[in-house]
Amino acid sequence: MDARIWVSAGGAAPRSVPLAGERTVVGRSPEADLTLEDEAVSWNHLEIERRGQVLMATDLDSRNGTALNGEPLERPRRLRDGDTLIVGGHRLEISTAGSPTPVAATVAAAEPGMALNEEERATAVALVAPYRSEGAFAGRPATRAEIAAELHVSERTAQRRLDALAAKLEVTGDAGRDRPRQIAARVIELGLDRR
Protein backbone atom coordinates (compact mmCIF):
# COMPACT_ATOMS: atom_id res chain seq x y z
CA MET A 1 0.00 0.00 0.00
CA ASP A 2 1.44 3.37 -1.08
CA ALA A 3 0.05 5.45 1.77
CA ARG A 4 0.82 9.13 2.20
CA ILE A 5 -0.43 12.28 3.90
CA TRP A 6 -1.08 15.50 2.02
CA VAL A 7 -0.39 18.34 4.46
CA SER A 8 -1.74 21.87 3.94
CA ALA A 9 -2.18 24.98 6.07
CA GLY A 10 -3.20 28.55 5.48
CA GLY A 11 -4.32 28.00 1.90
CA ALA A 12 -0.88 26.81 0.76
CA ALA A 13 -0.62 24.00 -1.80
CA PRO A 14 -0.52 20.57 -0.12
CA ARG A 15 2.82 18.80 0.33
CA SER A 16 3.14 15.03 0.26
CA VAL A 17 4.61 13.00 3.12
CA PRO A 18 4.90 9.21 2.65
CA LEU A 19 3.75 6.91 5.47
CA ALA A 20 6.67 4.54 5.08
CA GLY A 21 7.21 3.14 8.57
CA GLU A 22 4.96 1.10 10.84
CA ARG A 23 4.42 4.16 13.05
CA THR A 24 4.32 7.85 12.13
CA VAL A 25 4.21 10.45 14.90
CA VAL A 26 2.89 13.90 14.05
CA GLY A 27 3.74 16.79 16.35
CA ARG A 28 5.79 19.88 17.08
CA SER A 29 8.78 17.87 18.30
CA PRO A 30 11.86 17.95 16.05
CA GLU A 31 12.03 14.18 16.55
CA ALA A 32 8.46 13.67 15.21
CA ASP A 33 8.21 11.85 11.89
CA LEU A 34 6.07 14.76 10.62
CA THR A 35 6.93 18.04 12.36
CA LEU A 36 4.29 20.79 12.27
CA GLU A 37 5.43 24.27 13.33
CA ASP A 38 2.23 25.38 15.06
CA GLU A 39 1.65 26.39 18.70
CA ALA A 40 -1.76 24.65 18.58
CA VAL A 41 -0.01 21.32 17.91
CA SER A 42 1.26 19.31 20.87
CA TRP A 43 4.85 18.06 21.04
CA ASN A 44 3.66 14.52 20.20
CA HIS A 45 0.12 15.12 18.95
CA LEU A 46 -1.01 12.21 16.77
CA GLU A 47 0.13 8.72 15.83
CA ILE A 48 -0.67 6.93 12.57
CA GLU A 49 0.07 3.24 12.80
CA ARG A 50 0.20 0.76 9.93
CA ARG A 51 -1.29 -2.64 10.78
CA GLY A 52 -0.87 -4.72 7.63
CA GLN A 53 -3.02 -2.95 5.01
CA VAL A 54 -4.86 -0.87 7.64
CA LEU A 55 -3.94 2.59 8.95
CA MET A 56 -5.04 3.56 12.46
CA ALA A 57 -5.01 7.11 13.88
CA THR A 58 -4.67 7.78 17.61
CA ASP A 59 -4.62 11.16 19.33
CA LEU A 60 -1.74 11.12 21.83
CA ASP A 61 -3.65 13.03 24.55
CA SER A 62 -2.89 16.27 22.74
CA ARG A 63 -3.74 19.60 24.33
CA ASN A 64 -6.13 20.73 21.57
CA GLY A 65 -7.28 17.39 20.18
CA THR A 66 -7.55 16.07 16.65
CA ALA A 67 -10.56 15.95 14.33
CA LEU A 68 -11.18 13.13 11.85
CA ASN A 69 -13.63 14.16 9.11
CA GLY A 70 -15.01 16.85 11.41
CA GLU A 71 -15.48 14.54 14.41
CA PRO A 72 -13.26 14.57 17.53
CA LEU A 73 -10.76 11.69 17.46
CA GLU A 74 -11.49 10.33 20.92
CA ARG A 75 -10.31 6.75 20.36
CA PRO A 76 -8.14 4.96 17.79
CA ARG A 77 -9.90 5.01 14.41
CA ARG A 78 -9.26 3.32 11.10
CA LEU A 79 -8.26 5.66 8.28
CA ARG A 80 -9.57 5.33 4.76
CA ASP A 81 -8.53 6.93 1.49
CA GLY A 82 -9.66 10.57 1.46
CA ASP A 83 -10.08 10.91 5.24
CA THR A 84 -9.13 14.32 6.62
CA LEU A 85 -7.44 14.97 9.95
CA ILE A 86 -7.30 18.48 11.44
CA VAL A 87 -4.27 19.01 13.69
CA GLY A 88 -4.01 22.59 14.92
CA GLY A 89 -4.15 24.76 11.82
CA HIS A 90 -3.08 21.92 9.52
CA ARG A 91 -5.21 19.73 7.28
CA LEU A 92 -3.87 16.21 6.73
CA GLU A 93 -5.55 14.28 3.93
CA ILE A 94 -4.94 10.54 3.80
CA SER A 95 -4.19 8.89 0.46
CA THR A 96 -4.05 5.08 0.37
CA ALA A 97 -5.22 4.35 -3.17
CA GLY A 98 -1.97 5.37 -4.80
CA SER A 99 -3.55 8.49 -6.26
CA PRO A 100 -0.80 11.00 -7.02
CA THR A 101 -2.61 14.11 -5.71
CA PRO A 102 -5.36 14.84 -3.19
CA VAL A 103 -8.66 16.52 -3.97
CA ALA A 104 -7.43 19.85 -2.58
CA ALA A 105 -4.18 19.89 -4.56
CA THR A 106 -3.41 22.43 -7.24
CA VAL A 107 -3.92 19.87 -10.01
CA ALA A 108 -7.43 19.90 -11.48
CA ALA A 109 -9.62 17.47 -9.55
CA ALA A 110 -12.47 15.36 -10.85
CA GLU A 111 -15.97 16.78 -10.71
CA PRO A 112 -17.66 16.35 -7.32
CA GLY A 113 -20.03 13.41 -6.98
CA MET A 114 -22.66 15.78 -5.65
CA ALA A 115 -23.40 19.20 -7.07
CA LEU A 116 -24.37 22.05 -4.77
CA ASN A 117 -26.00 25.25 -5.92
CA GLU A 118 -24.45 28.58 -4.90
CA GLU A 119 -26.65 28.94 -1.79
CA GLU A 120 -25.91 25.37 -0.60
CA ARG A 121 -22.17 25.80 -1.18
CA ALA A 122 -22.13 29.10 0.76
CA THR A 123 -23.94 27.39 3.65
CA ALA A 124 -21.50 24.44 3.56
CA VAL A 125 -18.49 26.77 3.55
CA ALA A 126 -19.87 28.83 6.46
CA LEU A 127 -20.67 25.66 8.44
CA VAL A 128 -17.14 24.22 8.24
CA ALA A 129 -15.29 27.58 8.46
CA PRO A 130 -14.20 27.03 12.11
CA TYR A 131 -12.40 23.83 11.01
CA ARG A 132 -10.64 25.64 8.16
CA SER A 133 -9.60 28.88 9.87
CA GLU A 134 -5.92 29.58 10.46
CA GLY A 135 -4.83 28.18 13.83
CA ALA A 136 -8.14 26.35 14.30
CA PHE A 137 -8.30 23.82 17.08
CA ALA A 138 -9.98 20.47 16.51
CA GLY A 139 -13.37 21.66 17.15
CA ARG A 140 -16.84 22.36 16.08
CA PRO A 141 -18.97 23.47 13.19
CA ALA A 142 -20.23 27.06 13.03
CA THR A 143 -23.36 27.85 15.03
CA ARG A 144 -26.59 28.88 13.35
CA ALA A 145 -25.94 32.48 14.50
CA GLU A 146 -22.42 32.43 13.01
CA ILE A 147 -23.74 31.06 9.71
CA ALA A 148 -26.47 33.72 9.64
CA ALA A 149 -23.92 36.48 10.27
CA GLU A 150 -21.55 35.14 7.60
CA LEU A 151 -24.30 34.83 4.97
CA HIS A 152 -26.11 38.05 6.00
CA VAL A 153 -29.42 36.21 6.54
CA SER A 154 -31.71 35.62 9.52
CA GLU A 155 -31.10 32.67 11.84
CA ARG A 156 -34.38 31.17 10.61
CA THR A 157 -33.12 31.33 7.00
CA ALA A 158 -29.77 29.84 8.09
CA GLN A 159 -31.66 26.98 9.76
CA ARG A 160 -33.74 26.36 6.61
CA ARG A 161 -30.58 26.27 4.53
CA LEU A 162 -28.93 23.84 6.98
CA ASP A 163 -32.05 21.63 6.84
CA ALA A 164 -31.95 21.62 3.03
CA LEU A 165 -28.22 20.79 3.06
CA ALA A 166 -28.82 17.98 5.58
CA ALA A 167 -31.54 16.51 3.36
CA LYS A 168 -29.28 16.62 0.31
CA LEU A 169 -26.45 14.95 2.26
CA GLU A 170 -28.87 12.41 3.74
CA VAL A 171 -28.15 13.40 7.35
CA THR A 172 -31.23 12.37 9.29
CA GLY A 173 -33.22 14.67 11.54
CA ASP A 174 -32.90 12.31 14.51
CA ALA A 175 -29.24 13.26 15.07
CA GLY A 176 -30.32 15.98 17.52
CA ARG A 177 -27.65 18.36 18.77
CA ASP A 178 -24.97 16.39 16.92
CA ARG A 179 -26.65 17.10 13.56
CA PRO A 180 -24.51 20.17 12.58
CA ARG A 181 -21.34 18.17 13.30
CA GLN A 182 -22.64 15.31 11.12
CA ILE A 183 -23.48 17.71 8.29
CA ALA A 184 -20.01 19.28 8.58
CA ALA A 185 -18.37 15.84 8.56
CA ARG A 186 -20.18 14.96 5.30
CA VAL A 187 -19.23 18.31 3.73
CA ILE A 188 -15.55 17.76 4.61
CA GLU A 189 -15.64 14.08 3.62
CA LEU A 190 -17.04 14.92 0.18
CA GLY A 191 -14.88 18.04 -0.20
CA LEU A 192 -17.96 20.14 -0.94
CA ASP A 193 -16.49 23.28 0.60
CA ARG A 194 -13.32 23.03 -1.48
CA ARG A 195 -14.62 22.95 -5.07
CSV table of C-alpha atoms in Angstrom, one decimal:
chain,number,residue,atom,x,y,z
A,1,MET,CA,0.0,0.0,0.0
A,2,ASP,CA,1.4,3.4,-1.1
A,3,ALA,CA,0.1,5.5,1.8
A,4,ARG,CA,0.8,9.1,2.2
A,5,ILE,CA,-0.4,12.3,3.9
A,6,TRP,CA,-1.1,15.5,2.0
A,7,VAL,CA,-0.4,18.3,4.5
A,8,SER,CA,-1.7,21.9,3.9
A,9,ALA,CA,-2.2,25.0,6.1
A,10,GLY,CA,-3.2,28.6,5.5
A,11,GLY,CA,-4.3,28.0,1.9
A,12,ALA,CA,-0.9,26.8,0.8
A,13,ALA,CA,-0.6,24.0,-1.8
A,14,PRO,CA,-0.5,20.6,-0.1
A,15,ARG,CA,2.8,18.8,0.3
A,16,SER,CA,3.1,15.0,0.3
A,17,VAL,CA,4.6,13.0,3.1
A,18,PRO,CA,4.9,9.2,2.7
A,19,LEU,CA,3.7,6.9,5.5
A,20,ALA,CA,6.7,4.5,5.1
A,21,GLY,CA,7.2,3.1,8.6
A,22,GLU,CA,5.0,1.1,10.8
A,23,ARG,CA,4.4,4.2,13.0
A,24,THR,CA,4.3,7.8,12.1
A,25,VAL,CA,4.2,10.4,14.9
A,26,VAL,CA,2.9,13.9,14.0
A,27,GLY,CA,3.7,16.8,16.4
A,28,ARG,CA,5.8,19.9,17.1
A,29,SER,CA,8.8,17.9,18.3
A,30,PRO,CA,11.9,18.0,16.0
A,31,GLU,CA,12.0,14.2,16.5
A,32,ALA,CA,8.5,13.7,15.2
A,33,ASP,CA,8.2,11.9,11.9
A,34,LEU,CA,6.1,14.8,10.6
A,35,THR,CA,6.9,18.0,12.4
A,36,LEU,CA,4.3,20.8,12.3
A,37,GLU,CA,5.4,24.3,13.3
A,38,ASP,CA,2.2,25.4,15.1
A,39,GLU,CA,1.7,26.4,18.7
A,40,ALA,CA,-1.8,24.7,18.6
A,41,VAL,CA,0.0,21.3,17.9
A,42,SER,CA,1.3,19.3,20.9
A,43,TRP,CA,4.8,18.1,21.0
A,44,ASN,CA,3.7,14.5,20.2
A,45,HIS,CA,0.1,15.1,18.9
A,46,LEU,CA,-1.0,12.2,16.8
A,47,GLU,CA,0.1,8.7,15.8
A,48,ILE,CA,-0.7,6.9,12.6
A,49,GLU,CA,0.1,3.2,12.8
A,50,ARG,CA,0.2,0.8,9.9
A,51,ARG,CA,-1.3,-2.6,10.8
A,52,GLY,CA,-0.9,-4.7,7.6
A,53,GLN,CA,-3.0,-2.9,5.0
A,54,VAL,CA,-4.9,-0.9,7.6
A,55,LEU,CA,-3.9,2.6,8.9
A,56,MET,CA,-5.0,3.6,12.5
A,57,ALA,CA,-5.0,7.1,13.9
A,58,THR,CA,-4.7,7.8,17.6
A,59,ASP,CA,-4.6,11.2,19.3
A,60,LEU,CA,-1.7,11.1,21.8
A,61,ASP,CA,-3.6,13.0,24.6
A,62,SER,CA,-2.9,16.3,22.7
A,63,ARG,CA,-3.7,19.6,24.3
A,64,ASN,CA,-6.1,20.7,21.6
A,65,GLY,CA,-7.3,17.4,20.2
A,66,THR,CA,-7.6,16.1,16.6
A,67,ALA,CA,-10.6,16.0,14.3
A,68,LEU,CA,-11.2,13.1,11.9
A,69,ASN,CA,-13.6,14.2,9.1
A,70,GLY,CA,-15.0,16.8,11.4
A,71,GLU,CA,-15.5,14.5,14.4
A,72,PRO,CA,-13.3,14.6,17.5
A,73,LEU,CA,-10.8,11.7,17.5
A,74,GLU,CA,-11.5,10.3,20.9
A,75,ARG,CA,-10.3,6.8,20.4
A,76,PRO,CA,-8.1,5.0,17.8
A,77,ARG,CA,-9.9,5.0,14.4
A,78,ARG,CA,-9.3,3.3,11.1
A,79,LEU,CA,-8.3,5.7,8.3
A,80,ARG,CA,-9.6,5.3,4.8
A,81,ASP,CA,-8.5,6.9,1.5
A,82,GLY,CA,-9.7,10.6,1.5
A,83,ASP,CA,-10.1,10.9,5.2
A,84,THR,CA,-9.1,14.3,6.6
A,85,LEU,CA,-7.4,15.0,10.0
A,86,ILE,CA,-7.3,18.5,11.4
A,87,VAL,CA,-4.3,19.0,13.7
A,88,GLY,CA,-4.0,22.6,14.9
A,89,GLY,CA,-4.2,24.8,11.8
A,90,HIS,CA,-3.1,21.9,9.5
A,91,ARG,CA,-5.2,19.7,7.3
A,92,LEU,CA,-3.9,16.2,6.7
A,93,GLU,CA,-5.6,14.3,3.9
A,94,ILE,CA,-4.9,10.5,3.8
A,95,SER,CA,-4.2,8.9,0.5
A,96,THR,CA,-4.0,5.1,0.4
A,97,ALA,CA,-5.2,4.4,-3.2
A,98,GLY,CA,-2.0,5.4,-4.8
A,99,SER,CA,-3.5,8.5,-6.3
A,100,PRO,CA,-0.8,11.0,-7.0
A,101,THR,CA,-2.6,14.1,-5.7
A,102,PRO,CA,-5.4,14.8,-3.2
A,103,VAL,CA,-8.7,16.5,-4.0
A,104,ALA,CA,-7.4,19.9,-2.6
A,105,ALA,CA,-4.2,19.9,-4.6
A,106,THR,CA,-3.4,22.4,-7.2
A,107,VAL,CA,-3.9,19.9,-10.0
A,108,ALA,CA,-7.4,19.9,-11.5
A,109,ALA,CA,-9.6,17.5,-9.6
A,110,ALA,CA,-12.5,15.4,-10.8
A,111,GLU,CA,-16.0,16.8,-10.7
A,112,PRO,CA,-17.7,16.3,-7.3
A,113,GLY,CA,-20.0,13.4,-7.0
A,114,MET,CA,-22.7,15.8,-5.6
A,115,ALA,CA,-23.4,19.2,-7.1
A,116,LEU,CA,-24.4,22.1,-4.8
A,117,ASN,CA,-26.0,25.2,-5.9
A,118,GLU,CA,-24.4,28.6,-4.9
A,119,GLU,CA,-26.6,28.9,-1.8
A,120,GLU,CA,-25.9,25.4,-0.6
A,121,ARG,CA,-22.2,25.8,-1.2
A,122,ALA,CA,-22.1,29.1,0.8
A,123,THR,CA,-23.9,27.4,3.7
A,124,ALA,CA,-21.5,24.4,3.6
A,125,VAL,CA,-18.5,26.8,3.6
A,126,ALA,CA,-19.9,28.8,6.5
A,127,LEU,CA,-20.7,25.7,8.4
A,128,VAL,CA,-17.1,24.2,8.2
A,129,ALA,CA,-15.3,27.6,8.5
A,130,PRO,CA,-14.2,27.0,12.1
A,131,TYR,CA,-12.4,23.8,11.0
A,132,ARG,CA,-10.6,25.6,8.2
A,133,SER,CA,-9.6,28.9,9.9
A,134,GLU,CA,-5.9,29.6,10.5
A,135,GLY,CA,-4.8,28.2,13.8
A,136,ALA,CA,-8.1,26.3,14.3
A,137,PHE,CA,-8.3,23.8,17.1
A,138,ALA,CA,-10.0,20.5,16.5
A,139,GLY,CA,-13.4,21.7,17.2
A,140,ARG,CA,-16.8,22.4,16.1
A,141,PRO,CA,-19.0,23.5,13.2
A,142,ALA,CA,-20.2,27.1,13.0
A,143,THR,CA,-23.4,27.8,15.0
A,144,ARG,CA,-26.6,28.9,13.4
A,145,ALA,CA,-25.9,32.5,14.5
A,146,GLU,CA,-22.4,32.4,13.0
A,147,ILE,CA,-23.7,31.1,9.7
A,148,ALA,CA,-26.5,33.7,9.6
A,149,ALA,CA,-23.9,36.5,10.3
A,150,GLU,CA,-21.5,35.1,7.6
A,151,LEU,CA,-24.3,34.8,5.0
A,152,HIS,CA,-26.1,38.0,6.0
A,153,VAL,CA,-29.4,36.2,6.5
A,154,SER,CA,-31.7,35.6,9.5
A,155,GLU,CA,-31.1,32.7,11.8
A,156,ARG,CA,-34.4,31.2,10.6
A,157,THR,CA,-33.1,31.3,7.0
A,158,ALA,CA,-29.8,29.8,8.1
A,159,GLN,CA,-31.7,27.0,9.8
A,160,ARG,CA,-33.7,26.4,6.6
A,161,ARG,CA,-30.6,26.3,4.5
A,162,LEU,CA,-28.9,23.8,7.0
A,163,ASP,CA,-32.0,21.6,6.8
A,164,ALA,CA,-32.0,21.6,3.0
A,165,LEU,CA,-28.2,20.8,3.1
A,166,ALA,CA,-28.8,18.0,5.6
A,167,ALA,CA,-31.5,16.5,3.4
A,168,LYS,CA,-29.3,16.6,0.3
A,169,LEU,CA,-26.5,15.0,2.3
A,170,GLU,CA,-28.9,12.4,3.7
A,171,VAL,CA,-28.1,13.4,7.3
A,172,THR,CA,-31.2,12.4,9.3
A,173,GLY,CA,-33.2,14.7,11.5
A,174,ASP,CA,-32.9,12.3,14.5
A,175,ALA,CA,-29.2,13.3,15.1
A,176,GLY,CA,-30.3,16.0,17.5
A,177,ARG,CA,-27.7,18.4,18.8
A,178,ASP,CA,-25.0,16.4,16.9
A,179,ARG,CA,-26.6,17.1,13.6
A,180,PRO,CA,-24.5,20.2,12.6
A,181,ARG,CA,-21.3,18.2,13.3
A,182,GLN,CA,-22.6,15.3,11.1
A,183,ILE,CA,-23.5,17.7,8.3
A,184,ALA,CA,-20.0,19.3,8.6
A,185,ALA,CA,-18.4,15.8,8.6
A,186,ARG,CA,-20.2,15.0,5.3
A,187,VAL,CA,-19.2,18.3,3.7
A,188,ILE,CA,-15.6,17.8,4.6
A,189,GLU,CA,-15.6,14.1,3.6
A,190,LEU,CA,-17.0,14.9,0.2
A,191,GLY,CA,-14.9,18.0,-0.2
A,192,LEU,CA,-18.0,20.1,-0.9
A,193,ASP,CA,-16.5,23.3,0.6
A,194,ARG,CA,-13.3,23.0,-1.5
A,195,ARG,CA,-14.6,22.9,-5.1
